[in-house]
Amino acid sequence: MKKLAQYLGAVATVAFGLGFAYTSSAADPIKIGSVLSVTGPAAFLGDPELKTLELYVEKINKEGGVLGRQLELVHYDDGTDATKANSFAKRLIEDDKVDVLIGGSTTGSTMAMVPLAEKAGVPFVSLAGAVVIIEPVKKWVFKTPHTDRMAAEKVFEDMKKRGLTKVALLSETSGFGQSGRKETEAMAARMGITLVADETYGPKDTDMSPQLTKIKNTPDVQALFVFGLGQGPAIVNKDVRQLGLTMPVYHAHGVASEEFIRLSGAAAEGVRLPAAALLVAEKLPANDPQKPVVVAYTKAYRERYQEDVSTFGGHAYDGLMLVVDAIKRAGSTDKAAVRDALEATKGYIGTGGKVSLSASDHMGLDLSAFRMLEVKNGEWVLLY
């Protein structure tokens, strides 16, 4: 009897220990790791991205969390430095032991993080634009923004409707601009567009008039396509105005925010670009399936921060919601299960469009997710 009592006592102790361990695990927060460019040249991307993640992590936690667990956002600011992004991603994976990664405000930062996520087997949702992030497909890497290839296609589609086929390209030498230049050249050849001028500028340049003067003096040029992000494209707009260029001006989606209009001032008038529906939330038709999502996000963000939304914050919203949905469907934070659930996402309606992912497509958006916008009287107007 004594031995039986000792045995039962040992079993009870182990059972209690296992129960305690399970309870602790179930109560542990789900760690969302994030590296964003909150400062530096790409702060206009990272700032709304971080604010969005903080807003919705707090909101989700107040509503009970995910799988009965709270979310914990662990974030670092890479200062728009890809080397720092790599170091912080390493810290998030090895020291902070995060369950997923959301971030990489720029293509450069994202690509510095990709090898670490792939090696460690951590689901990673990028917030950057270049197609190189998801092509070729990387097992653990996904992205929410539209690609540079899609931007070039949408812009050229609109140009052709207006009879514009001879185009000057002015691109930034950043990772986003370089990839955009490559994709634009390929898309031009495919769509019957002739690039009659091809100029570049640096991310820190403050005067693009030399490049624009060359473009102005190029015979037969009918339109200007600018591929960049940050303050550079706004400087281009002002220089275009000062030099008296009258040709139509298009930009890529890397400037899709109210800040772009403010920085450009009157020089933004008439500029066109492809962007997510978020910038024109209230102007969407009542039956647009994205309208409830983008209106709700716009309302929540403005109430919290007293500032306008940008498509960049929207990318962070979509990244977080895709991850949360995947964790719920996986029923756990097992990284492989979450990755598989992400890849199986079908028909998610977000700020960027309708997302359906697959083994061959880790972005899940088609060209219809882009809206063509124009600046009229100092505000974004939906063309189609």
Short mmCIF file of N, CA, C and O in Angstrom, two decimals, residues 126-174:
data_model
loop_
_atom_site.label_atom_id
_atom_site.label_comp_id
_atom_site.label_asym_id
_atom_site.label_seq_id
_atom_site.Cartn_x
_atom_site.Cartn_y
_atom_site.Cartn_z
N SER A 126 5.59 40.56 -45.42
CA SER A 126 6.26 41.82 -45.73
C SER A 126 5.26 42.91 -46.08
O SER A 126 4.17 42.64 -46.61
N LEU A 127 5.66 44.16 -45.81
CA LEU A 127 4.83 45.32 -46.12
C LEU A 127 5.44 46.15 -47.25
O LEU A 127 5.06 47.31 -47.44
N ALA A 128 6.37 45.55 -47.99
CA ALA A 128 7.06 46.28 -49.05
C ALA A 128 6.55 45.88 -50.43
O ALA A 128 5.85 44.88 -50.60
N GLY A 129 6.96 46.67 -51.46
CA GLY A 129 6.29 46.58 -52.74
C GLY A 129 6.90 45.73 -53.84
O GLY A 129 6.17 45.24 -54.69
N ALA A 130 8.21 45.55 -53.87
CA ALA A 130 8.83 44.94 -55.05
C ALA A 130 8.43 43.48 -55.24
O ALA A 130 8.29 42.71 -54.29
N VAL A 131 8.31 43.10 -56.49
CA VAL A 131 7.89 41.74 -56.84
C VAL A 131 8.93 40.70 -56.44
O VAL A 131 8.62 39.52 -56.23
N VAL A 132 10.20 41.13 -56.31
CA VAL A 132 11.28 40.20 -55.96
C VAL A 132 11.04 39.53 -54.60
O VAL A 132 11.57 38.46 -54.32
N ILE A 133 10.21 40.15 -53.77
CA ILE A 133 9.93 39.60 -52.44
C ILE A 133 9.21 38.26 -52.54
O ILE A 133 9.44 37.35 -51.73
N ILE A 134 8.37 38.12 -53.53
CA ILE A 134 7.57 36.88 -53.65
C ILE A 134 7.84 36.11 -54.94
O ILE A 134 7.23 35.07 -55.17
N GLU A 135 8.72 36.63 -55.78
CA GLU A 135 9.09 35.90 -57.00
C GLU A 135 10.60 35.82 -57.09
O GLU A 135 11.27 36.86 -57.16
N PRO A 136 11.16 34.59 -57.06
CA PRO A 136 10.43 33.32 -56.95
C PRO A 136 9.78 33.17 -55.57
O PRO A 136 10.19 33.83 -54.61
N VAL A 137 8.79 32.28 -55.51
CA VAL A 137 8.07 32.04 -54.25
C VAL A 137 9.06 31.54 -53.19
O VAL A 137 9.90 30.69 -53.46
N LYS A 138 8.94 32.11 -52.00
CA LYS A 138 9.74 31.68 -50.86
C LYS A 138 8.78 31.06 -49.85
O LYS A 138 7.77 31.66 -49.52
N LYS A 139 9.12 29.92 -49.34
CA LYS A 139 8.19 29.13 -48.54
C LYS A 139 7.55 29.91 -47.40
O LYS A 139 6.34 29.82 -47.17
N TRP A 140 8.33 30.70 -46.68
CA TRP A 140 7.84 31.33 -45.45
C TRP A 140 7.49 32.80 -45.62
O TRP A 140 7.09 33.47 -44.67
N VAL A 141 7.62 33.34 -46.83
CA VAL A 141 7.47 34.79 -47.04
C VAL A 141 6.23 35.13 -47.87
O VAL A 141 6.00 34.57 -48.94
N PHE A 142 5.46 36.09 -47.35
CA PHE A 142 4.25 36.59 -48.01
C PHE A 142 4.34 38.12 -48.04
O PHE A 142 5.21 38.71 -47.40
N LYS A 143 3.45 38.78 -48.76
CA LYS A 143 3.43 40.25 -48.75
C LYS A 143 2.02 40.77 -48.98
O LYS A 143 1.19 40.08 -49.59
N THR A 144 1.74 41.97 -48.47
CA THR A 144 0.40 42.55 -48.63
C THR A 144 0.29 43.63 -49.71
O THR A 144 -0.77 43.75 -50.32
N PRO A 145 1.33 44.45 -49.99
CA PRO A 145 1.14 45.51 -51.00
C PRO A 145 1.12 44.97 -52.41
O PRO A 145 1.67 43.90 -52.71
N HIS A 146 0.53 45.74 -53.31
CA HIS A 146 0.58 45.47 -54.73
C HIS A 146 2.03 45.57 -55.20
O HIS A 146 2.83 46.29 -54.61
N THR A 147 2.38 44.89 -56.27
CA THR A 147 3.76 44.89 -56.73
C THR A 147 4.07 46.04 -57.66
O THR A 147 3.17 46.67 -58.23
N ASP A 148 5.35 46.28 -57.85
CA ASP A 148 5.81 47.28 -58.80
C ASP A 148 5.41 46.90 -60.23
O ASP A 148 5.09 47.76 -61.05
N ARG A 149 5.39 45.62 -60.52
CA ARG A 149 4.97 45.16 -61.85
C ARG A 149 3.52 45.54 -62.11
O ARG A 149 3.17 46.01 -63.21
N MET A 150 2.67 45.35 -61.11
CA MET A 150 1.26 45.71 -61.24
C MET A 150 1.11 47.22 -61.44
O MET A 150 0.27 47.67 -62.22
N ALA A 151 1.93 48.00 -60.74
CA ALA A 151 1.85 49.46 -60.86
C ALA A 151 2.18 49.89 -62.29
O ALA A 151 1.49 50.74 -62.88
N ALA A 152 3.24 49.31 -62.85
CA ALA A 152 3.62 49.66 -64.22
C ALA A 152 2.51 49.28 -65.20
O ALA A 152 2.18 50.06 -66.11
N GLU A 153 1.92 48.11 -65.00
CA GLU A 153 0.86 47.67 -65.90
C GLU A 153 -0.36 48.59 -65.81
O GLU A 153 -0.94 48.97 -66.84
N LYS A 154 -0.74 48.96 -64.59
CA LYS A 154 -1.91 49.81 -64.42
C LYS A 154 -1.68 51.20 -65.02
O LYS A 154 -2.57 51.77 -65.68
N VAL A 155 -0.48 51.73 -64.82
CA VAL A 155 -0.14 53.05 -65.36
C VAL A 155 -0.15 53.02 -66.89
O VAL A 155 -0.73 53.90 -67.54
N PHE A 156 0.48 52.02 -67.48
CA PHE A 156 0.54 51.95 -68.94
C PHE A 156 -0.84 51.70 -69.55
O PHE A 156 -1.14 52.18 -70.64
N GLU A 157 -1.66 50.96 -68.83
CA GLU A 157 -3.04 50.72 -69.27
C GLU A 157 -3.78 52.06 -69.38
O GLU A 157 -4.48 52.32 -70.36
N ASP A 158 -3.59 52.92 -68.37
CA ASP A 158 -4.25 54.22 -68.38
C ASP A 158 -3.66 55.14 -69.45
O ASP A 158 -4.39 55.87 -70.13
N MET A 159 -2.35 55.09 -69.60
CA MET A 159 -1.71 55.92 -70.62
C MET A 159 -2.23 55.58 -72.02
O MET A 159 -2.53 56.48 -72.82
N LYS A 160 -2.35 54.29 -72.30
CA LYS A 160 -2.80 53.87 -73.62
C LYS A 160 -4.23 54.32 -73.90
O LYS A 160 -4.58 54.65 -75.03
N LYS A 161 -5.05 54.37 -72.83
CA LYS A 161 -6.41 54.88 -72.99
C LYS A 161 -6.40 56.35 -73.43
O LYS A 161 -7.32 56.81 -74.10
N ARG A 162 -5.35 57.05 -73.05
CA ARG A 162 -5.22 58.47 -73.37
C ARG A 162 -4.35 58.71 -74.61
O ARG A 162 -4.03 59.85 -74.95
N GLY A 163 -3.95 57.61 -75.26
CA GLY A 163 -3.14 57.73 -76.47
C GLY A 163 -1.69 58.10 -76.21
O GLY A 163 -1.00 58.63 -77.10
N LEU A 164 -1.20 57.80 -75.00
CA LEU A 164 0.18 58.13 -74.64
C LEU A 164 1.03 56.86 -74.72
O LEU A 164 0.85 55.94 -73.93
N THR A 165 1.95 56.83 -75.64
CA THR A 165 2.76 55.62 -75.83
C THR A 165 4.27 55.88 -75.80
O THR A 165 5.06 54.94 -75.80
N LYS A 166 4.67 57.15 -75.77
CA LYS A 166 6.10 57.48 -75.69
C LYS A 166 6.37 58.15 -74.35
O LYS A 166 5.94 59.27 -74.10
N VAL A 167 7.08 57.41 -73.51
CA VAL A 167 7.14 57.76 -72.09
C VAL A 167 8.57 57.97 -71.60
O VAL A 167 9.49 57.24 -71.99
N ALA A 168 8.72 58.93 -70.69
CA ALA A 168 9.99 59.14 -69.99
C ALA A 168 9.88 58.51 -68.61
O ALA A 168 8.90 58.75 -67.90
N LEU A 169 10.87 57.70 -68.24
CA LEU A 169 10.89 57.06 -66.93
C LEU A 169 11.92 57.75 -66.05
O LEU A 169 13.07 57.94 -66.46
N LEU A 170 11.51 58.12 -64.84
CA LEU A 170 12.42 58.70 -63.85
C LEU A 170 12.28 57.88 -62.58
O LEU A 170 11.24 57.91 -61.92
N SER A 171 13.31 57.11 -62.25
CA SER A 171 13.21 56.18 -61.12
C SER A 171 14.28 56.44 -60.06
O SER A 171 15.37 56.93 -60.36
N GLU A 172 13.94 56.10 -58.84
CA GLU A 172 14.84 56.25 -57.71
C GLU A 172 15.81 55.07 -57.67
O GLU A 172 15.46 53.95 -58.07
N THR A 173 17.01 55.29 -57.16
CA THR A 173 18.02 54.23 -57.13
C THR A 173 17.92 53.35 -55.87
O THR A 173 18.81 52.57 -55.59
N SER A 174 16.83 53.47 -55.13
CA SER A 174 16.59 52.60 -53.98
C SER A 174 16.20 51.21 -54.48
O SER A 174 16.01 50.99 -55.68
#
